[in-house]
Amino acid sequence: MSLKPKRTSARRTGRRVSPIRRTRRSSRPVRPTAALPAANHSEPYVSVIIPAMNEARTIARVIAGARGVHSRCEVIVVVNGSADNTAEVALSSGARVILFEQPLGHDAGRSIGAEAAKGEILLFTDGDLVIPASQLRPFVTAVSRGADIALNNYSGPVRKRVPHPVVLAKYSLNILLGRSDLNGCSMTAVPHAMSRKALEVLGSALLSRPPLAHARAVMDGLRIETVHKVPVGKLNAVRRKAGSYDPLQQVIIEDHLEAVSLLLQRQGDRAGFSDGSRRREMVR
Amino acid sequence: MVLMPKAKLGTKSQRRSGSSATSKSTVRRAVAGTATVNKSAARRPPQSLALTVGKTSQALPVLHGTLSVIISARNEEETLLRLLKQVARLKPTEIIVVLNGCRDSSFERARLSRQAIVVHCPDSAGHDVGRAIGAKLSRGDILLFLDGDMVIPAPQLASFAAAVDSGVDVALNDLDSLLPPFGFSDDVIRSKLFLNFVLGRSDLGVSSMTAVPHALSRHALESIGYRELMVPPKAQAISILNKLRVEKTRLVNVIKHNRLRPANTGVGNPVEQLIVGDHAEALLTVLSQRVTSNFLHAESLQEQRRQLALWRNGL
């Protein structure tokens, strides 16, 4: 019996056995997706929302995966601030393209896509994550069976004693929300799906700030489930950081702190947790 | 096969039965069986040589300031007297024992110590209220806070008093070396780590005023306000916000000494819930200070995100 605790991180060394591959660095040519019905359904049941910024290399395969989640499906690609031909590739893959010259900002594409969506179920993913339909379908299935929000069952790397600040913030927010069973799973991570009802409760604008949307969803009593694990940590492209300082981390942490503020505003100074048998009046 | 016990720092663990004179403590540590214990022993900073020399002749550091020791206890007749013996070796100016909701002979045991001032509340006062009561009654320059349920050898206690004597305002128990991987830790550990992170003090790790032993300077007590001590994480937040010198001192393994009770074991137990609520209060303290300085309007926030997206894509 090994003395080492079980590996919980998505980061591994060596060969990747997952069918999902990070394609950002690969030189494989983009395969045509002609075999699939390359058009959106006129009365979609599922809307797949894909924000994309300079993802011409991956977008066709991302759309191909998305299209396979349901027979009545629309794919909405929110192309923003792209200098490459992401929009053209998406169009020729049969997606509805909403185009912005300027970048919308982190996660803002989710709000735009949600506003345009016509389906009963909204599935959110990202333009640089090539995920096969089989890995996306569980999220749709969960919502069609009654969940309001179906989350990726991925908490980030937790092998170290002290994890990455964003992982710590996600866990802590869930603890304060009384949902420590969700571990580090959150609407911050894609893929995740939601019901139209959830969208109406939260409003599309809030989706640009996922930790706030997540907190609201829990507080408003929406049914939130972790559904299926897609280890997106492996898939995420390594992006620019300013040395050890990551400005994106700052933004995500701020959103989590604001979510905590919202929670304390609505549920009181102790977030609804008991004070036990403390007799505070004993000390003046 | 529980290799990494899901330990709740400061609230739960195996109980260690029996105790012997300090002279035997090194031997005992070597035989004590489990992997965790050995590990922690290996990481423990080397103790002063004085410890192994003799029973009572150990040279404990001489303090310049006066020392008040504050012990909170609830039904601790088993350990109280032995703890008081160790405390007496520190030569404190005063010992304040705050008993609440005791149904055993804790009161009688505490009275056996000639020096101890015993505060006896027949009803339960609730968690950590005793600390605030004791602090309000105290007069020393250094305040050492202990729980009646664990006997900690005097040399270990002395480190906390000595740290405050040399200028530290809040001297905390350093439990970082006992931390399991984050995936195996519990809500209490996670809350402690997060609070320190939000306070910009990730270097404190899991160290918290929730855990004993810890010591405060009189200056710290006045700055925090003794009433706040009943919610220890909030007191810690105030300490750091008020720019007090908050430092980790050393490891005292309170995990293995802590008494196992129905209320502090298992996922979602009442003590865990209470401590999470305490951290909520602490976070409220931190966040309400930030509101005025850090508030961003929706538009500027949107612009910030736009700039960020541009920059990350190297455009």
Coordinates of C-alpha atoms in Angstrom, one line a residue:
Chain A
M1 CA 0.0 0.0 0.0
S2 CA 1.5 3.3 -1.0
L3 CA 2.1 5.9 1.6
K4 CA 1.5 8.7 -0.8
P5 CA -1.8 10.3 -0.8
K6 CA -3.8 9.7 -4.0
R7 CA -3.0 12.0 -6.8
T8 CA -5.7 14.6 -7.1
S9 CA -4.2 17.0 -9.5
A10 CA -4.9 17.2 -13.2
R11 CA -1.3 18.0 -14.0
R12 CA 0.6 14.9 -14.9
T13 CA 3.9 14.2 -16.5
G14 CA 4.4 11.9 -19.4
R15 CA 1.9 10.7 -22.0
R16 CA -1.6 12.0 -22.0
V17 CA -4.1 9.2 -22.0
S18 CA -7.1 11.4 -22.2
P19 CA -9.0 11.6 -25.5
I20 CA -9.0 15.3 -24.9
R21 CA -5.9 16.9 -26.1
R22 CA -4.5 20.3 -25.8
T23 CA -4.1 21.4 -29.4
R24 CA -2.7 24.8 -29.0
R25 CA 0.8 23.6 -29.5
S26 CA 0.2 20.8 -31.9
S27 CA 0.8 21.2 -35.6
R28 CA -2.0 19.0 -36.7
P29 CA -4.0 20.5 -39.6
V30 CA -7.6 21.5 -38.9
R31 CA -9.8 18.7 -40.1
P32 CA -13.0 19.6 -41.9
T33 CA -16.2 18.8 -40.1
A34 CA -18.4 18.0 -43.1
A35 CA -19.7 14.7 -41.6
L36 CA -21.9 16.6 -39.1
P37 CA -25.0 18.6 -39.7
A38 CA -23.2 21.9 -40.1
A39 CA -26.1 24.2 -39.3
N40 CA -28.0 25.4 -36.3
H41 CA -31.4 24.0 -35.6
S42 CA -34.3 26.4 -36.0
E43 CA -35.9 25.5 -32.7
P44 CA -33.0 24.5 -30.6
Y45 CA -33.3 22.6 -27.3
V46 CA -29.6 23.2 -26.4
S47 CA -27.6 26.4 -27.0
V48 CA -23.9 26.0 -26.8
I49 CA -22.1 29.3 -26.1
I50 CA -18.5 29.6 -27.0
P51 CA -16.6 32.8 -26.4
A52 CA -13.5 33.0 -28.7
M53 CA -10.6 35.3 -29.1
N54 CA -8.0 34.3 -31.7
E55 CA -8.9 30.6 -31.7
A56 CA -8.8 29.9 -35.4
R57 CA -6.7 26.8 -34.9
T58 CA -9.1 25.1 -32.5
I59 CA -12.6 26.6 -33.1
A60 CA -13.7 24.2 -35.9
R61 CA -13.1 21.2 -33.6
V62 CA -14.6 23.0 -30.6
I63 CA -17.8 23.6 -32.7
A64 CA -17.8 20.0 -34.0
G65 CA -17.7 18.7 -30.4
A66 CA -20.4 21.1 -29.3
R67 CA -22.7 20.2 -32.2
G68 CA -22.8 16.6 -31.1
V69 CA -24.5 17.3 -27.7
H70 CA -28.1 17.1 -29.0
S71 CA -30.0 16.7 -32.2
R72 CA -31.7 20.1 -31.7
C73 CA -28.7 22.3 -31.1
E74 CA -27.5 25.8 -31.9
V75 CA -23.9 26.8 -31.5
I76 CA -23.2 30.5 -30.8
V77 CA -19.6 31.7 -31.1
V78 CA -18.9 35.1 -29.6
V79 CA -15.9 36.2 -31.5
N80 CA -14.3 39.2 -29.9
G81 CA -11.0 41.1 -30.4
S82 CA -9.7 38.6 -32.9
A83 CA -7.0 39.4 -35.3
D84 CA -7.1 36.0 -37.0
N85 CA -9.9 34.3 -39.0
T86 CA -11.8 32.8 -36.0
A87 CA -15.1 34.2 -37.3
E88 CA -14.7 32.9 -40.8
V89 CA -13.9 29.4 -39.6
A90 CA -16.8 29.4 -37.2
L91 CA -19.2 30.6 -39.9
S92 CA -18.1 27.9 -42.2
S93 CA -18.7 25.4 -39.4
G94 CA -22.3 26.5 -39.4
A95 CA -22.2 28.4 -36.1
R96 CA -24.0 31.6 -35.4
V97 CA -21.3 34.1 -35.0
I98 CA -21.6 37.3 -33.0
L99 CA -18.7 39.5 -33.9
F100 CA -17.0 42.2 -31.9
E101 CA -13.9 44.0 -33.2
Q102 CA -12.8 44.9 -29.7
P103 CA -12.2 42.4 -26.9
L104 CA -15.2 42.1 -24.6
G105 CA -13.2 41.3 -21.6
H106 CA -12.8 38.2 -19.5
D107 CA -16.0 36.1 -19.4
A108 CA -18.1 38.9 -20.9
G109 CA -18.7 36.7 -24.0
R110 CA -20.8 34.4 -21.8
S111 CA -23.4 37.2 -21.1
I112 CA -23.6 38.1 -24.8
G113 CA -24.0 34.5 -25.9
A114 CA -26.7 33.8 -23.2
E115 CA -28.7 36.8 -24.4
A116 CA -28.7 35.5 -27.9
A117 CA -29.5 31.9 -26.9
K118 CA -32.9 30.4 -27.8
G119 CA -32.5 26.9 -26.3
E120 CA -34.0 25.5 -23.1
I121 CA -30.6 24.5 -21.9
L122 CA -27.5 26.6 -22.2
L123 CA -24.1 24.9 -22.3
F124 CA -21.0 27.1 -21.8
T125 CA -17.6 26.2 -23.0
D126 CA -14.6 28.0 -24.4
G127 CA -13.0 28.5 -27.8
D128 CA -9.6 27.0 -26.9
L129 CA -10.9 23.8 -25.3
V130 CA -11.4 21.0 -27.7
I131 CA -13.9 18.7 -25.9
P132 CA -15.6 15.8 -27.7
A133 CA -19.4 15.7 -27.5
S134 CA -19.4 12.6 -25.2
Q135 CA -17.7 14.7 -22.6
L136 CA -20.2 17.5 -22.9
R137 CA -23.4 15.5 -23.0
P138 CA -23.5 14.7 -19.3
F139 CA -24.0 18.4 -18.5
V140 CA -27.0 18.7 -20.9
T141 CA -28.5 15.4 -19.6
A142 CA -28.2 16.6 -15.9
V143 CA -30.1 19.8 -16.7
S144 CA -32.7 18.0 -18.8
R145 CA -33.3 15.8 -15.7
G146 CA -34.0 18.7 -13.4
A147 CA -30.7 20.3 -12.3
D148 CA -30.6 24.1 -12.7
I149 CA -26.9 24.3 -13.0
A150 CA -24.6 21.3 -13.9
L151 CA -21.0 22.0 -13.0
N152 CA -17.7 20.5 -14.1
N153 CA -16.6 18.3 -11.3
Y154 CA -13.1 19.7 -11.4
S155 CA -11.6 21.5 -8.4
G156 CA -8.1 22.2 -9.7
P157 CA -4.9 20.9 -8.3
V158 CA -5.1 20.1 -4.5
R159 CA -2.1 18.0 -3.8
K160 CA -0.1 20.7 -2.2
R161 CA -0.8 21.8 1.4
V162 CA -1.6 25.3 0.3
P163 CA -3.1 25.4 -3.2
H164 CA -3.2 28.2 -5.8
P165 CA -5.1 31.2 -4.5
V166 CA -7.9 30.8 -7.0
V167 CA -8.5 27.2 -5.9
L168 CA -8.4 28.3 -2.3
A169 CA -10.9 31.1 -3.0
K170 CA -13.3 28.7 -4.8
Y171 CA -13.3 26.2 -2.0
S172 CA -13.7 28.9 0.6
L173 CA -16.6 30.5 -1.2
N174 CA -18.4 27.2 -1.3
I175 CA -17.7 26.6 2.4
L176 CA -19.2 30.0 3.3
L177 CA -22.2 29.3 1.0
G178 CA -22.8 26.1 3.0
R179 CA -22.0 24.0 0.0
S180 CA -18.6 22.6 1.0
D181 CA -19.7 19.4 -0.8
L182 CA -19.1 21.3 -4.1
N183 CA -15.3 21.4 -3.2
G184 CA -13.7 23.8 -5.6
C185 CA -16.3 23.4 -8.4
S186 CA -17.8 26.6 -9.6
M187 CA -19.4 28.4 -12.5
T188 CA -16.0 30.0 -13.0
A189 CA -15.0 26.8 -14.8
V190 CA -16.3 25.5 -18.1
P191 CA -17.9 23.4 -19.3
H192 CA -21.1 23.9 -17.4
A193 CA -24.8 24.0 -18.3
M194 CA -27.8 25.8 -17.0
S195 CA -31.5 25.8 -17.4
R196 CA -33.4 28.7 -18.8
K197 CA -34.9 29.1 -15.4
A198 CA -31.5 29.6 -13.9
L199 CA -30.7 32.2 -16.6
E200 CA -33.8 34.1 -15.8
V201 CA -33.1 34.0 -12.0
L202 CA -29.5 35.2 -12.5
G203 CA -29.8 37.5 -15.5
S204 CA -27.4 37.3 -18.4
A205 CA -25.3 40.2 -17.2
L206 CA -24.1 38.5 -14.0
L207 CA -22.7 35.6 -16.0
S208 CA -19.7 37.8 -16.8
R209 CA -18.7 37.5 -13.2
P210 CA -19.0 33.8 -12.6
P211 CA -18.2 33.7 -8.8
L212 CA -21.0 36.2 -8.2
A213 CA -23.4 34.3 -10.4
H214 CA -22.4 31.1 -8.5
A215 CA -23.1 32.6 -5.1
R216 CA -26.4 34.0 -6.3
A217 CA -27.4 30.7 -7.7
V218 CA -26.7 29.0 -4.3
M219 CA -28.5 31.7 -2.3
D220 CA -31.5 31.7 -4.6
G221 CA -31.9 28.0 -4.1
L222 CA -31.2 26.8 -7.6
R223 CA -30.4 23.2 -7.9
I224 CA -26.6 22.9 -8.4
E225 CA -24.9 19.6 -9.1
T226 CA -21.4 18.5 -10.0
V227 CA -21.9 16.3 -12.9
H228 CA -18.9 15.1 -14.8
K229 CA -15.2 15.8 -14.7
V230 CA -13.5 17.4 -17.6
P231 CA -9.9 18.2 -16.4
V232 CA -9.6 21.6 -18.0
G233 CA -6.4 22.4 -16.1
K234 CA -4.6 20.2 -18.7
L235 CA -6.3 21.9 -21.6
N236 CA -6.0 25.5 -20.7
A237 CA -3.4 27.3 -22.7
V238 CA -0.5 28.8 -20.8
R239 CA -1.0 32.5 -21.1
R240 CA 1.0 35.6 -20.4
K241 CA 1.7 36.5 -16.8
A242 CA 3.7 39.4 -15.5
G243 CA 6.4 37.4 -13.8
S244 CA 4.8 35.8 -10.8
Y245 CA 2.0 38.4 -10.8
D246 CA -1.0 37.3 -12.7
P247 CA -3.5 40.1 -13.3
L248 CA -6.3 37.6 -14.2
Q249 CA -5.8 36.0 -10.8
Q250 CA -6.4 39.4 -9.2
V251 CA -9.7 39.8 -11.1
I252 CA -10.9 36.3 -10.2
I253 CA -10.0 36.9 -6.5
E254 CA -11.8 40.2 -6.5
D255 CA -14.9 38.6 -7.9
H256 CA -14.8 35.9 -5.1
L257 CA -14.4 38.6 -2.4
E258 CA -17.4 40.5 -3.8
A259 CA -19.4 37.2 -3.8
V260 CA -18.5 36.8 -0.1
S261 CA -19.6 40.4 0.5
L262 CA -22.9 39.7 -1.2
L263 CA -23.4 36.6 0.9
L264 CA -22.7 38.4 4.2
Q265 CA -25.0 41.2 3.2
R266 CA -27.8 38.8 2.5
Q267 CA -27.3 36.2 5.2
G268 CA -25.9 38.1 8.1
D269 CA -22.4 38.6 9.7
R270 CA -21.9 34.9 10.2
A271 CA -23.2 33.9 6.8
G272 CA -26.0 31.9 8.6
F273 CA -23.6 29.8 10.7
S274 CA -24.5 29.2 14.3
D275 CA -22.8 31.0 17.2
G276 CA -23.1 27.9 19.3
S277 CA -23.9 28.6 22.9
R278 CA -21.8 31.8 23.1
R279 CA -23.2 34.3 25.6
R280 CA -21.6 37.4 24.2
E281 CA -23.4 39.6 26.7
M282 CA -21.1 38.2 29.4
V283 CA -18.3 40.5 28.3
R284 CA -19.0 44.1 28.0
Chain B
M1 CA -5.9 2.8 6.1
V2 CA -6.0 6.3 7.3
L3 CA -2.6 7.7 6.6
M4 CA -3.3 11.3 6.7
P5 CA -5.9 11.8 9.4
K6 CA -8.5 14.4 8.4
A7 CA -7.3 16.5 11.3
K8 CA -9.1 19.5 12.4
L9 CA -6.4 21.8 13.7
G10 CA -7.3 22.9 17.1
T11 CA -10.5 20.9 17.4
K12 CA -10.1 17.2 17.0
S13 CA -7.7 14.3 17.2
Q14 CA -6.7 11.3 19.1
R15 CA -6.6 11.6 22.7
R16 CA -3.4 10.7 24.4
S17 CA -3.9 8.9 27.6
G18 CA -1.6 9.2 30.5
S19 CA 1.3 11.6 31.0
S20 CA 4.7 11.4 32.5
A21 CA 7.2 13.8 33.8
T22 CA 8.9 15.9 31.1
S23 CA 12.1 14.1 31.5
K24 CA 10.5 11.1 29.8
S25 CA 9.0 13.1 27.0
T26 CA 11.7 12.5 24.5
V27 CA 11.6 8.8 25.0
R28 CA 7.8 8.8 24.6
R29 CA 8.0 10.7 21.4
A30 CA 10.4 8.1 19.9
V31 CA 8.1 5.2 20.6
A32 CA 4.9 6.8 19.8
G33 CA 3.7 4.8 16.9
T34 CA 2.0 6.6 14.0
A35 CA 3.5 8.0 10.9
T36 CA 2.2 11.4 11.5
V37 CA 3.7 11.7 14.9
N38 CA 7.1 10.6 13.6
K39 CA 6.9 13.1 10.8
S40 CA 6.0 16.0 13.0
A41 CA 8.7 15.0 15.4
A42 CA 11.2 15.1 12.6
R43 CA 10.1 18.6 11.5
R44 CA 10.0 20.0 14.9
P45 CA 12.6 22.7 15.5
P46 CA 15.4 21.5 17.8
Q47 CA 14.5 22.2 21.4
S48 CA 16.8 23.8 23.8
L49 CA 19.2 21.5 25.3
A50 CA 17.9 22.4 28.7
L51 CA 14.8 20.3 28.1
T52 CA 16.6 17.0 28.4
V53 CA 18.8 17.9 31.3
G54 CA 16.6 17.5 34.3
K55 CA 13.2 17.6 35.8
T56 CA 12.8 20.9 37.4
S57 CA 16.1 22.5 37.0
Q58 CA 15.5 23.6 33.4
A59 CA 16.4 27.1 32.7
L60 CA 13.3 28.8 31.2
P61 CA 13.9 32.1 29.5
V62 CA 13.7 35.1 31.9
L63 CA 11.0 37.5 30.9
H64 CA 11.3 41.3 31.2
G65 CA 7.6 41.8 31.2
T66 CA 5.0 40.4 33.6
L67 CA 3.1 37.3 32.5
S68 CA -0.6 36.6 32.8
V69 CA -1.7 33.0 31.9
I70 CA -5.3 32.6 31.0
I71 CA -6.8 29.1 31.0
S72 CA -10.3 28.4 29.7
A73 CA -11.7 25.0 30.7
R74 CA -14.9 23.0 30.7
N75 CA -14.9 19.7 32.5
E76 CA -11.2 19.2 32.5
E77 CA -10.6 17.6 35.9
E78 CA -8.2 15.1 34.3
T79 CA -5.7 17.6 32.9
L80 CA -6.2 20.8 34.8
L81 CA -3.9 20.2 37.7
R82 CA -1.1 18.9 35.6
L83 CA -1.4 21.9 33.3
L84 CA -1.3 24.2 36.3
K85 CA 1.9 22.6 37.4
Q86 CA 3.5 23.3 34.0
V87 CA 2.2 26.9 34.1
A88 CA 3.6 27.5 37.5
R89 CA 7.1 26.7 36.2
L90 CA 6.8 29.8 34.0
K91 CA 6.6 31.9 37.2
P92 CA 3.7 34.0 36.0
T93 CA 2.5 37.1 37.8
E94 CA -1.0 35.7 37.7
I95 CA -2.9 32.7 36.5
I96 CA -6.6 33.1 35.6
V97 CA -8.6 30.0 35.2
V98 CA -12.0 30.6 33.6
L99 CA -14.4 27.6 34.1
N100 CA -17.7 27.4 32.4
G101 CA -20.4 24.8 32.4
C102 CA -18.3 22.4 34.5
R103 CA -20.2 19.3 35.9
D104 CA -17.1 17.6 37.2
S105 CA -14.5 18.5 39.9
S106 CA -12.7 21.0 37.7
F107 CA -13.5 23.8 40.1
E108 CA -12.0 21.9 43.1
R109 CA -9.0 21.0 41.1
A110 CA -8.3 24.5 40.0
R111 CA -8.6 25.7 43.6
L112 CA -5.7 23.4 44.6
S113 CA -3.4 25.9 42.8
R114 CA -2.7 28.6 45.4
Q115 CA -1.9 31.2 42.8
A116 CA -4.8 30.7 40.4
I117 CA -7.6 33.2 40.3
V118 CA -10.6 31.0 39.5
V119 CA -13.6 32.4 37.6
H120 CA -16.5 29.9 37.8
C121 CA -19.6 30.2 35.6
P122 CA -21.9 27.3 36.4
D123 CA -23.6 27.6 33.0
S124 CA -21.9 27.3 29.6
A125 CA -20.5 30.6 28.4
G126 CA -19.9 29.3 24.9
H127 CA -16.8 29.0 22.8
D128 CA -13.9 31.3 23.6
V129 CA -15.9 33.6 25.7
G130 CA -13.7 32.5 28.6
R131 CA -10.7 34.0 26.8
A132 CA -12.3 37.4 26.7
I133 CA -13.4 37.2 30.4
G134 CA -9.8 36.2 31.4
A135 CA -8.3 38.9 29.3
K136 CA -10.5 41.6 30.8
L137 CA -9.4 40.5 34.3
S138 CA -5.7 40.3 33.5
R139 CA -3.0 42.9 34.2
G140 CA 0.2 41.4 32.8
D141 CA 2.3 42.7 30.0
I142 CA 2.2 39.3 28.3
L143 CA -1.0 37.3 28.0
L144 CA -0.7 33.5 27.3
F145 CA -3.9 31.8 26.3
L146 CA -4.4 28.1 27.0
D147 CA -7.1 25.5 27.0
G148 CA -7.6 23.3 30.1
D149 CA -7.8 20.1 28.1
M150 CA -4.2 19.7 27.2
V151 CA -1.0 19.6 29.2
I152 CA 1.8 21.3 27.4
P153 CA 5.3 21.2 28.8
A154 CA 6.5 24.5 30.2
P155 CA 9.4 25.0 27.8
Q156 CA 7.0 24.9 24.9
L157 CA 4.7 27.4 26.6
A158 CA 7.7 29.6 27.4
S159 CA 8.4 30.2 23.7
F160 CA 5.2 32.1 23.2
A161 CA 5.7 34.3 26.2
A162 CA 9.3 34.9 25.1
A163 CA 8.2 35.9 21.6
V164 CA 5.9 38.5 23.0
D165 CA 8.5 39.6 25.5
S166 CA 10.9 40.3 22.6
G167 CA 8.4 42.5 20.7
V168 CA 5.9 40.3 18.9
D169 CA 2.3 41.4 19.4
V170 CA 0.5 38.1 18.5
A171 CA 2.5 34.9 18.8
L172 CA 0.8 32.0 17.1
N173 CA 1.1 28.2 17.2
D174 CA 2.7 27.1 13.9
L175 CA 0.8 24.1 12.8
D176 CA 1.8 24.2 9.1
S177 CA 4.0 21.1 9.3
L178 CA 1.0 19.1 10.3
L179 CA -1.1 20.1 7.3
P180 CA -2.4 17.3 5.1
P181 CA -2.6 17.9 1.3
F182 CA -5.3 20.5 0.6
G183 CA -7.5 17.9 -1.0
F184 CA -7.6 16.1 2.4
S185 CA -8.0 19.0 4.6
D186 CA -11.3 20.2 6.2
D187 CA -13.4 23.3 6.2
V188 CA -11.6 24.7 9.3
I189 CA -8.1 24.5 7.8
R190 CA -9.4 25.9 4.5
S191 CA -11.1 28.8 6.2
K192 CA -7.9 29.6 8.1
L193 CA -5.7 29.5 5.0
F194 CA -8.2 31.7 3.1
L195 CA -8.5 34.3 5.8
N196 CA -4.7 34.7 6.1
F197 CA -4.5 34.9 2.3
V198 CA -7.1 37.7 2.2
L199 CA -5.3 39.5 4.9
G200 CA -2.1 39.4 2.7
R201 CA -0.5 37.1 5.2
S202 CA -0.2 33.8 3.3
D203 CA 3.1 33.4 5.2
L204 CA 1.1 32.6 8.3
G205 CA -0.2 29.5 6.6
V206 CA -2.8 27.9 8.8
S207 CA -1.8 29.7 12.0
S208 CA -4.7 31.2 13.8
M209 CA -5.8 32.6 17.1
T210 CA -8.5 29.9 17.1
A211 CA -5.7 27.5 18.1
V212 CA -3.9 27.5 21.4
P213 CA -1.3 28.2 22.7
H214 CA -1.0 31.7 21.6
A215 CA 0.2 34.9 23.3
L216 CA -0.6 38.6 23.1
S217 CA 1.1 41.7 24.1
R218 CA -0.9 44.1 26.3
H219 CA -0.6 46.6 23.4
A220 CA -2.3 44.0 21.1
L221 CA -5.1 43.4 23.6
E222 CA -5.8 47.1 23.8
S223 CA -5.6 47.5 20.0
I224 CA -7.9 44.5 19.4
G225 CA -10.3 45.0 22.3
Y226 CA -10.7 42.1 24.7
R227 CA -14.4 41.6 23.7
E228 CA -13.3 40.6 20.2
L229 CA -11.2 37.7 21.6
M230 CA -14.4 35.5 21.8
V231 CA -14.3 35.4 18.0
P232 CA -10.6 34.5 17.5
P233 CA -10.4 34.8 13.7
K234 CA -12.0 38.3 13.9
A235 CA -9.4 39.2 16.5
Q236 CA -6.7 38.0 14.2
A237 CA -8.1 40.1 11.3
I238 CA -8.2 43.2 13.5
S239 CA -4.6 42.5 14.6
I240 CA -3.3 42.4 11.0
L241 CA -5.5 45.3 9.9
N242 CA -4.1 47.3 12.8
K243 CA -0.6 46.5 11.7
L244 CA 0.3 44.6 14.8
R245 CA 3.3 42.2 14.7
V246 CA 1.7 38.9 14.1
E247 CA 4.1 35.9 13.9
K248 CA 4.2 32.2 13.9
T249 CA 6.2 31.1 16.9
R250 CA 6.7 27.3 17.0
L251 CA 4.9 24.0 16.7
V252 CA 3.0 22.7 19.7
N253 CA 1.1 19.6 18.5
V254 CA -2.3 20.3 19.8
I255 CA -3.8 17.9 17.3
K256 CA -2.7 14.8 19.2
H257 CA -3.6 16.3 22.6
N258 CA -7.0 17.6 21.7
R259 CA -9.9 15.8 23.4
L260 CA -12.2 13.9 21.1
R261 CA -15.8 14.8 21.7
P262 CA -19.0 14.2 19.7
A263 CA -19.2 18.0 19.0
N264 CA -15.8 18.3 17.3
T265 CA -15.6 15.1 15.2
G266 CA -17.0 14.3 11.8
V267 CA -17.8 16.4 8.7
G268 CA -20.0 19.4 9.4
N269 CA -19.8 19.0 13.2
P270 CA -21.0 21.9 15.4
V271 CA -17.5 23.1 16.2
E272 CA -16.6 23.2 12.6
Q273 CA -19.8 25.2 11.8
L274 CA -19.0 27.6 14.6
I275 CA -15.4 28.2 13.4
V276 CA -16.6 28.7 9.8
G277 CA -19.1 31.3 11.1
D278 CA -16.2 33.0 13.0
H279 CA -14.3 33.2 9.8
A280 CA -17.3 34.8 8.1
E281 CA -17.2 37.5 10.7
A282 CA -13.5 38.0 10.2
L283 CA -13.9 38.3 6.5
L284 CA -16.7 40.9 7.0
T285 CA -14.2 42.9 9.1
V286 CA -11.7 42.8 6.3
L287 CA -14.1 43.4 3.5
S288 CA -15.8 46.4 5.1
Q289 CA -12.4 48.1 5.4
R290 CA -11.8 47.6 1.7
V291 CA -15.1 48.9 0.4
T292 CA -14.2 52.5 0.6
S293 CA -10.7 52.2 -0.9
N294 CA -11.2 49.5 -3.5
F295 CA -14.6 50.0 -4.9
L296 CA -14.8 49.9 -8.6
H297 CA -17.7 51.1 -10.7
A298 CA -19.2 48.6 -13.1
E299 CA -17.8 50.5 -16.1
S300 CA -14.3 50.8 -15.0
L301 CA -14.4 47.1 -14.0
Q302 CA -15.6 46.2 -17.6
E303 CA -12.7 48.3 -19.0
Q304 CA -10.2 46.6 -16.7
R305 CA -11.4 43.2 -18.0
R306 CA -11.1 44.4 -21.6
Q307 CA -7.6 45.5 -21.1
L308 CA -6.8 42.3 -19.4
A309 CA -8.1 40.2 -22.3
L310 CA -6.1 42.2 -24.8
W311 CA -2.9 41.9 -22.8
R312 CA -3.1 38.2 -22.1
N313 CA -3.5 37.5 -25.8
G314 CA -0.4 39.6 -26.5
L315 CA -2.2 42.1 -28.7

